[in-house]
Amino acid sequence: MKTINIALFITAIIFVSCDRDSSNTGTRKNPLGNIIEEQLISSDGGVISTPKLTVEIPENTFTETVEISVSVNSSNTFGAEQLSNIYFVNNIPPVFNAPITIRLNSVPQSDDLKMFIVEQNYVRGTHTEELSYRPADYTFEGEEVVVVLPANNGSLKTTGAKSAFSTDGAFSVGVLAVGGYSTLVSSGRNFQLTFPSASIAEAEDLADYLEEAFGRFSGTNFGFSYAGRTSWPVEVVVKPLANTVYGYMTASVWGDNYASLEFNSNKISDSESMRLTAGHEFMHFVQNLYDPRNRFSKAKFAAPHLWVDEGVAVWAEEFFTDQSGYTSSIRAGHQMAPFSGMLKGAESDAADHGYGMSALFKYIAGEYGTSSIKTIYENIAKGENADKAIGAATNTDYASWYGVFLQKYAAGELYSDVAVNTWIGNKSGDFAIRSSNDTLKEFKSNFAELAGKFYTISIEPDAVKDESALEISVKQGYNGKVCAYKYSASTFERIGYVASTVTVAEIKAIAQSGQKILVLASNLDNSYATNDENELTLQFKVVNNKTTFTKVSFDFDVMSTNIISYETGSSSTGQNRYYYSLPEVPAVQNGNVITASWNGVYYYQRQGSATITFDGNKIVSYEINDVISYNTSTETIVITGTNMPLAGENVFGLSFSAPSSCTSVTEYYSFTQYTGFSEETTGFFCDPQYGNDSFINLRY
């Protein structure tokens, strides 16, 4: 709550009580004050007169008869600087065809007089309806100050609900006189600030912060367009706000050209917070330009994609601070949001959900480029719902990346305000391995789409053998995946990547080190805006046969393009069949990632390395690097590929095969230097007539 100096408070009460219209009986009220006059206004127009206020409505302003009322609101938002009550004209249709003139008398003329148009609109900063204030041009005619409300006759879309394209209801607009305020225009002439005259230095800094945001969001990295607004500068008002509020952006029933910003005059000396707030709120301003709803809906109701707006704005704050590894304080208390379901989590409180989902947009920007955020909004502007807009920006199926996002977020790789204790405190189940009989545990649970749940596993060292491993798998559930971490009071380490089955080796050693295992299970299904839930069955199984892979071998048979280059400068190009083979070499398994390296004689002197990521039924990805030293030449080889399916299993291990090498090899590269010429192969192509079968073998 804000505090008011008692002397100023008393002064304000005395002044406002003198200002109250004498015709106000106090017996009739609307939400914006006491009604002091009302009148039916037809298409012929009319004049509403009170001792304090006159409202002139020209002919043909309204297309049908409307009951217009005038009310007085004694709210004292500006303290001692407030020179009048707020006078509202109520029940104005969302479309009216001619300017409405408001005349307010007994307002003292002064150089620092400011008149404000007051609307009651949805405010992103508080997520409620608030009175918003925008400076208005005015003139004096005798003892009256005259404010003209521009016509509002732009077309409105007529389909959809209030949260989408509502044209229901009328609106109110007020006028207010304030003294002691000054105006400045920012250096880029994109913002006009109205502020307490004593705060000139702070206002100049705020203007610079806003210009910084203007330039950054329209710059190369973000690439947002401001074409939706055709009238500049943006009005910015610095005035007292609630103590917990630093600023907010408000839309207007007059449309995008009248959207404005407000900042808390009681916080304006906090330069660091003002810079962050300028970035956050101007991002909301930009988002509003991409909102496809009509001007009335944007002014009165939250966007259907509110959680996206808040998530992006919270993430964008990091561009307006010099702090390394900045994490917005707004995220506090909302760290579990990414696990509640991308869409489902927004059902209870879209704004709070968005604060926590800032991590999603940080991940997307990091993986797909900052401009992908603009792509999201370009799709929203076309009318796409949030998940389709995000999917279009990544241009990949959610199942291929959302699990990786959750995995990295849980590991603290995106924001530092996450902790294993948070995940443990919100766990959905626990598997306690206390004896050799504790070998199997299953959990069945409903998961929202694109959501995750945590499970903990504690192990008594004497309950398992040295060679014991823990197999974590999804036994039922389309697009169900798991990943694993080991943790203690001081450590937290990822040990299993996103897969349908993850095997954690050497669980006895993990237990002996005082660590436990944390499992993140996720439902990566997405049916686009249906918010369906899926039942997943998770199985945790202690396996005491040796399942850790310790050796790998390779056999590749591929077709590739070769280029022979001679020292004379000539060259020739052709297509040949190439064989690559490496017998068993030692390997190390860490979760579902296997690494191998070699340096020795395998037919010839060879030195190289390999990394393989597997998921029970397939090798997800692999890369092989080898240098072979022949008697008179040296060959360098690089082989990469993805999605090599399981071909067979026996007591020795698993074999994976790429039939005809058509789908599981992405690159076969080699370079050999001979005396007088060199041979280089690059790429690969499929030629089934030659068979071209390739194998990767994992051995226990």
Tab-separated table of N, CA, C and O in Angstrom, residues 57-112:
chain	number	residue	atom	x	y	z
A	57	ILE	N	-22.702	16.644	-27.402
A	57	ILE	CA	-22.698	15.481	-28.287
A	57	ILE	C	-23.341	15.892	-29.603
A	57	ILE	O	-24.554	16.176	-29.664
A	58	PRO	N	-22.578	15.976	-30.693
A	58	PRO	CA	-23.111	16.470	-31.966
A	58	PRO	C	-24.144	15.517	-32.572
A	58	PRO	O	-24.268	14.350	-32.191
A	59	GLU	N	-24.845	16.028	-33.556
A	59	GLU	CA	-25.808	15.231	-34.314
A	59	GLU	C	-25.091	14.071	-35.000
A	59	GLU	O	-23.948	14.198	-35.466
A	60	ASN	N	-25.763	12.919	-35.049
A	60	ASN	CA	-25.270	11.704	-35.715
A	60	ASN	C	-24.041	11.088	-35.028
A	60	ASN	O	-23.362	10.258	-35.628
A	61	THR	N	-23.771	11.507	-33.798
A	61	THR	CA	-22.692	10.844	-33.051
A	61	THR	C	-23.066	9.396	-32.771
A	61	THR	O	-22.245	8.482	-32.918
A	62	PHE	N	-24.329	9.172	-32.364
A	62	PHE	CA	-24.819	7.833	-32.081
A	62	PHE	C	-25.822	7.431	-33.153
A	62	PHE	O	-26.551	8.275	-33.698
A	63	THR	N	-25.883	6.155	-33.436
A	63	THR	CA	-26.823	5.660	-34.444
A	63	THR	C	-28.160	5.277	-33.836
A	63	THR	O	-29.126	5.022	-34.562
A	64	GLU	N	-28.219	5.203	-32.507
A	64	GLU	CA	-29.466	4.906	-31.822
A	64	GLU	C	-29.488	5.656	-30.504
A	64	GLU	O	-28.457	6.187	-30.063
A	65	THR	N	-30.627	5.704	-29.860
A	65	THR	CA	-30.756	6.442	-28.609
A	65	THR	C	-29.987	5.745	-27.488
A	65	THR	O	-30.115	4.531	-27.299
A	66	VAL	N	-29.213	6.531	-26.756
A	66	VAL	CA	-28.357	5.999	-25.693
A	66	VAL	C	-28.592	6.824	-24.434
A	66	VAL	O	-28.691	8.061	-24.500
A	67	GLU	N	-28.684	6.163	-23.284
A	67	GLU	CA	-28.781	6.882	-22.023
A	67	GLU	C	-27.369	7.185	-21.522
A	67	GLU	O	-26.648	6.292	-21.090
A	68	ILE	N	-26.998	8.436	-21.594
A	68	ILE	CA	-25.675	8.883	-21.172
A	68	ILE	C	-25.792	9.500	-19.778
A	68	ILE	O	-26.697	10.295	-19.512
A	69	SER	N	-24.871	9.134	-18.904
A	69	SER	CA	-24.852	9.727	-17.565
A	69	SER	C	-23.503	10.378	-17.313
A	69	SER	O	-22.504	10.066	-17.975
A	70	VAL	N	-23.499	11.289	-16.357
A	70	VAL	CA	-22.271	11.921	-15.887
A	70	VAL	C	-22.126	11.564	-14.420
A	70	VAL	O	-23.083	11.673	-13.647
A	71	SER	N	-20.925	11.108	-14.025
A	71	SER	CA	-20.684	10.789	-12.622
A	71	SER	C	-19.404	11.472	-12.162
A	71	SER	O	-18.533	11.821	-12.975
A	72	VAL	N	-19.313	11.652	-10.852
A	72	VAL	CA	-18.142	12.287	-10.271
A	72	VAL	C	-17.454	11.288	-9.360
A	72	VAL	O	-18.087	10.584	-8.571
A	73	ASN	N	-16.125	11.203	-9.513
A	73	ASN	CA	-15.314	10.269	-8.741
A	73	ASN	C	-14.271	11.079	-7.987
A	73	ASN	O	-13.486	11.820	-8.589
A	74	SER	N	-14.271	10.952	-6.665
A	74	SER	CA	-13.373	11.769	-5.840
A	74	SER	C	-12.037	11.102	-5.561
A	74	SER	O	-11.300	11.549	-4.679
A	75	SER	N	-11.691	10.035	-6.288
A	75	SER	CA	-10.390	9.387	-6.089
A	75	SER	C	-9.264	10.403	-6.258
A	75	SER	O	-9.217	11.145	-7.237
A	76	ASN	N	-8.354	10.416	-5.295
A	76	ASN	CA	-7.248	11.379	-5.336
A	76	ASN	C	-5.958	10.637	-5.635
A	76	ASN	O	-5.218	10.255	-4.751
A	77	THR	N	-5.730	10.394	-6.896
A	77	THR	CA	-4.555	9.634	-7.316
A	77	THR	C	-3.289	10.472	-7.305
A	77	THR	O	-2.206	9.975	-7.018
A	78	PHE	N	-3.389	11.762	-7.603
A	78	PHE	CA	-2.214	12.609	-7.778
A	78	PHE	C	-1.855	13.408	-6.528
A	78	PHE	O	-0.941	14.234	-6.562
A	79	GLY	N	-2.570	13.215	-5.418
A	79	GLY	CA	-2.243	13.924	-4.191
A	79	GLY	C	-2.482	15.407	-4.312
A	79	GLY	O	-3.483	15.867	-4.875
A	80	ALA	N	-1.563	16.216	-3.773
A	80	ALA	CA	-1.734	17.667	-3.732
A	80	ALA	C	-1.786	18.292	-5.112
A	80	ALA	O	-2.308	19.406	-5.278
A	81	GLU	N	-1.254	17.594	-6.136
A	81	GLU	CA	-1.252	18.150	-7.491
A	81	GLU	C	-2.602	18.003	-8.181
A	81	GLU	O	-2.832	18.586	-9.241
A	82	GLN	N	-3.512	17.199	-7.638
A	82	GLN	CA	-4.797	16.985	-8.284
A	82	GLN	C	-5.692	18.204	-8.071
A	82	GLN	O	-5.961	18.607	-6.944
A	83	LEU	N	-6.184	18.774	-9.156
A	83	LEU	CA	-6.943	20.024	-9.105
A	83	LEU	C	-8.444	19.834	-9.265
A	83	LEU	O	-9.191	20.810	-9.190
A	84	SER	N	-8.877	18.626	-9.530
A	84	SER	CA	-10.318	18.400	-9.696
A	84	SER	C	-10.647	16.963	-9.364
A	84	SER	O	-9.769	16.100	-9.278
A	85	ASN	N	-11.928	16.709	-9.177
A	85	ASN	CA	-12.402	15.336	-9.191
A	85	ASN	C	-12.284	14.799	-10.614
A	85	ASN	O	-12.018	15.541	-11.570
A	86	ILE	N	-12.518	13.502	-10.760
A	86	ILE	CA	-12.605	12.905	-12.091
A	86	ILE	C	-14.075	12.905	-12.487
A	86	ILE	O	-14.922	12.388	-11.754
A	87	TYR	N	-14.373	13.489	-13.643
A	87	TYR	CA	-15.745	13.508	-14.140
A	87	TYR	C	-15.844	12.532	-15.307
A	87	TYR	O	-15.145	12.664	-16.314
A	88	PHE	N	-16.724	11.541	-15.135
A	88	PHE	CA	-16.886	10.498	-16.146
A	88	PHE	C	-18.155	10.714	-16.948
A	88	PHE	O	-19.212	11.064	-16.406
A	89	VAL	N	-18.027	10.471	-18.251
A	89	VAL	CA	-19.182	10.359	-19.133
A	89	VAL	C	-19.367	8.867	-19.386
A	89	VAL	O	-18.452	8.195	-19.885
A	90	ASN	N	-20.536	8.344	-19.030
A	90	ASN	CA	-20.748	6.898	-18.995
A	90	ASN	C	-21.679	6.411	-20.091
A	90	ASN	O	-22.511	7.162	-20.614
A	91	ASN	N	-21.505	5.122	-20.400
A	91	ASN	CA	-22.371	4.400	-21.344
A	91	ASN	C	-22.170	4.851	-22.784
A	91	ASN	O	-23.093	4.835	-23.590
A	92	ILE	N	-20.945	5.247	-23.114
A	92	ILE	CA	-20.626	5.619	-24.492
A	92	ILE	C	-20.490	4.336	-25.314
A	92	ILE	O	-19.770	3.413	-24.923
A	93	PRO	N	-21.151	4.227	-26.458
A	93	PRO	CA	-21.006	3.026	-27.295
A	93	PRO	C	-19.564	2.878	-27.782
A	93	PRO	O	-18.843	3.880	-27.946
A	94	PRO	N	-19.117	1.646	-28.031
A	94	PRO	CA	-17.740	1.455	-28.502
A	94	PRO	C	-17.469	2.083	-29.863
A	94	PRO	O	-16.329	2.311	-30.222
A	95	VAL	N	-18.540	2.374	-30.614
A	95	VAL	CA	-18.404	3.098	-31.882
A	95	VAL	C	-19.263	4.358	-31.800
A	95	VAL	O	-20.466	4.285	-31.549
A	96	PHE	N	-18.621	5.523	-31.950
A	96	PHE	CA	-19.385	6.771	-32.074
A	96	PHE	C	-18.730	7.635	-33.144
A	96	PHE	O	-17.518	7.596	-33.342
A	97	ASN	N	-19.541	8.423	-33.827
A	97	ASN	CA	-19.136	8.947	-35.134
A	97	ASN	C	-18.645	10.382	-35.159
A	97	ASN	O	-18.222	10.859	-36.210
A	98	ALA	N	-18.718	11.094	-34.048
A	98	ALA	CA	-18.288	12.494	-34.049
A	98	ALA	C	-17.604	12.802	-32.720
A	98	ALA	O	-17.854	12.131	-31.712
A	99	PRO	N	-16.729	13.809	-32.702
A	99	PRO	CA	-16.057	14.160	-31.455
A	99	PRO	C	-17.048	14.622	-30.392
A	99	PRO	O	-18.047	15.283	-30.689
A	100	ILE	N	-16.756	14.254	-29.142
A	100	ILE	CA	-17.561	14.685	-28.001
A	100	ILE	C	-16.757	15.729	-27.231
A	100	ILE	O	-15.587	15.505	-26.892
A	101	THR	N	-17.373	16.872	-26.964
A	101	THR	CA	-16.687	17.968	-26.280
A	101	THR	C	-17.091	17.983	-24.803
A	101	THR	O	-18.277	17.914	-24.473
A	102	ILE	N	-16.074	18.075	-23.928
A	102	ILE	CA	-16.309	18.164	-22.491
A	102	ILE	C	-15.765	19.500	-22.006
A	102	ILE	O	-14.603	19.843	-22.263
A	103	ARG	N	-16.615	20.268	-21.289
A	103	ARG	CA	-16.217	21.567	-20.750
A	103	ARG	C	-16.250	21.486	-19.224
A	103	ARG	O	-17.281	21.155	-18.643
A	104	LEU	N	-15.119	21.777	-18.615
A	104	LEU	CA	-14.996	21.737	-17.157
A	104	LEU	C	-14.687	23.144	-16.669
A	104	LEU	O	-13.735	23.775	-17.130
A	105	ASN	N	-15.509	23.658	-15.729
A	105	ASN	CA	-15.278	25.030	-15.290
A	105	ASN	C	-14.559	25.061	-13.943
A	105	ASN	O	-14.357	24.047	-13.294
A	106	SER	N	-14.146	26.267	-13.569
A	106	SER	CA	-13.454	26.524	-12.292
A	106	SER	C	-12.121	25.800	-12.194
A	106	SER	O	-11.701	25.390	-11.103
A	107	VAL	N	-11.429	25.620	-13.322
A	107	VAL	CA	-10.070	25.058	-13.308
A	107	VAL	C	-9.093	26.212	-13.474
A	107	VAL	O	-9.151	26.946	-14.470
A	108	PRO	N	-8.187	26.423	-12.508
A	108	PRO	CA	-7.259	27.560	-12.603
A	108	PRO	C	-6.286	27.411	-13.768
A	108	PRO	O	-5.726	26.341	-13.992
A	109	GLN	N	-6.088	28.495	-14.513
A	109	GLN	CA	-5.118	28.477	-15.598
A	109	GLN	C	-3.713	28.621	-15.031
A	109	GLN	O	-3.455	29.478	-14.188
A	110	SER	N	-2.813	27.751	-15.503
A	110	SER	CA	-1.412	27.828	-15.075
A	110	SER	C	-0.545	27.144	-16.116
A	110	SER	O	-1.025	26.331	-16.913
A	111	ASP	N	0.765	27.476	-16.085
A	111	ASP	CA	1.684	26.905	-17.070
A	111	ASP	C	1.855	25.402	-16.892
A	111	ASP	O	2.189	24.695	-17.851
A	112	ASP	N	1.688	24.929	-15.654
A	112	ASP	CA	1.918	23.509	-15.416
A	112	ASP	C	0.617	22.713	-15.318
A	112	ASP	O	0.590	21.600	-14.811
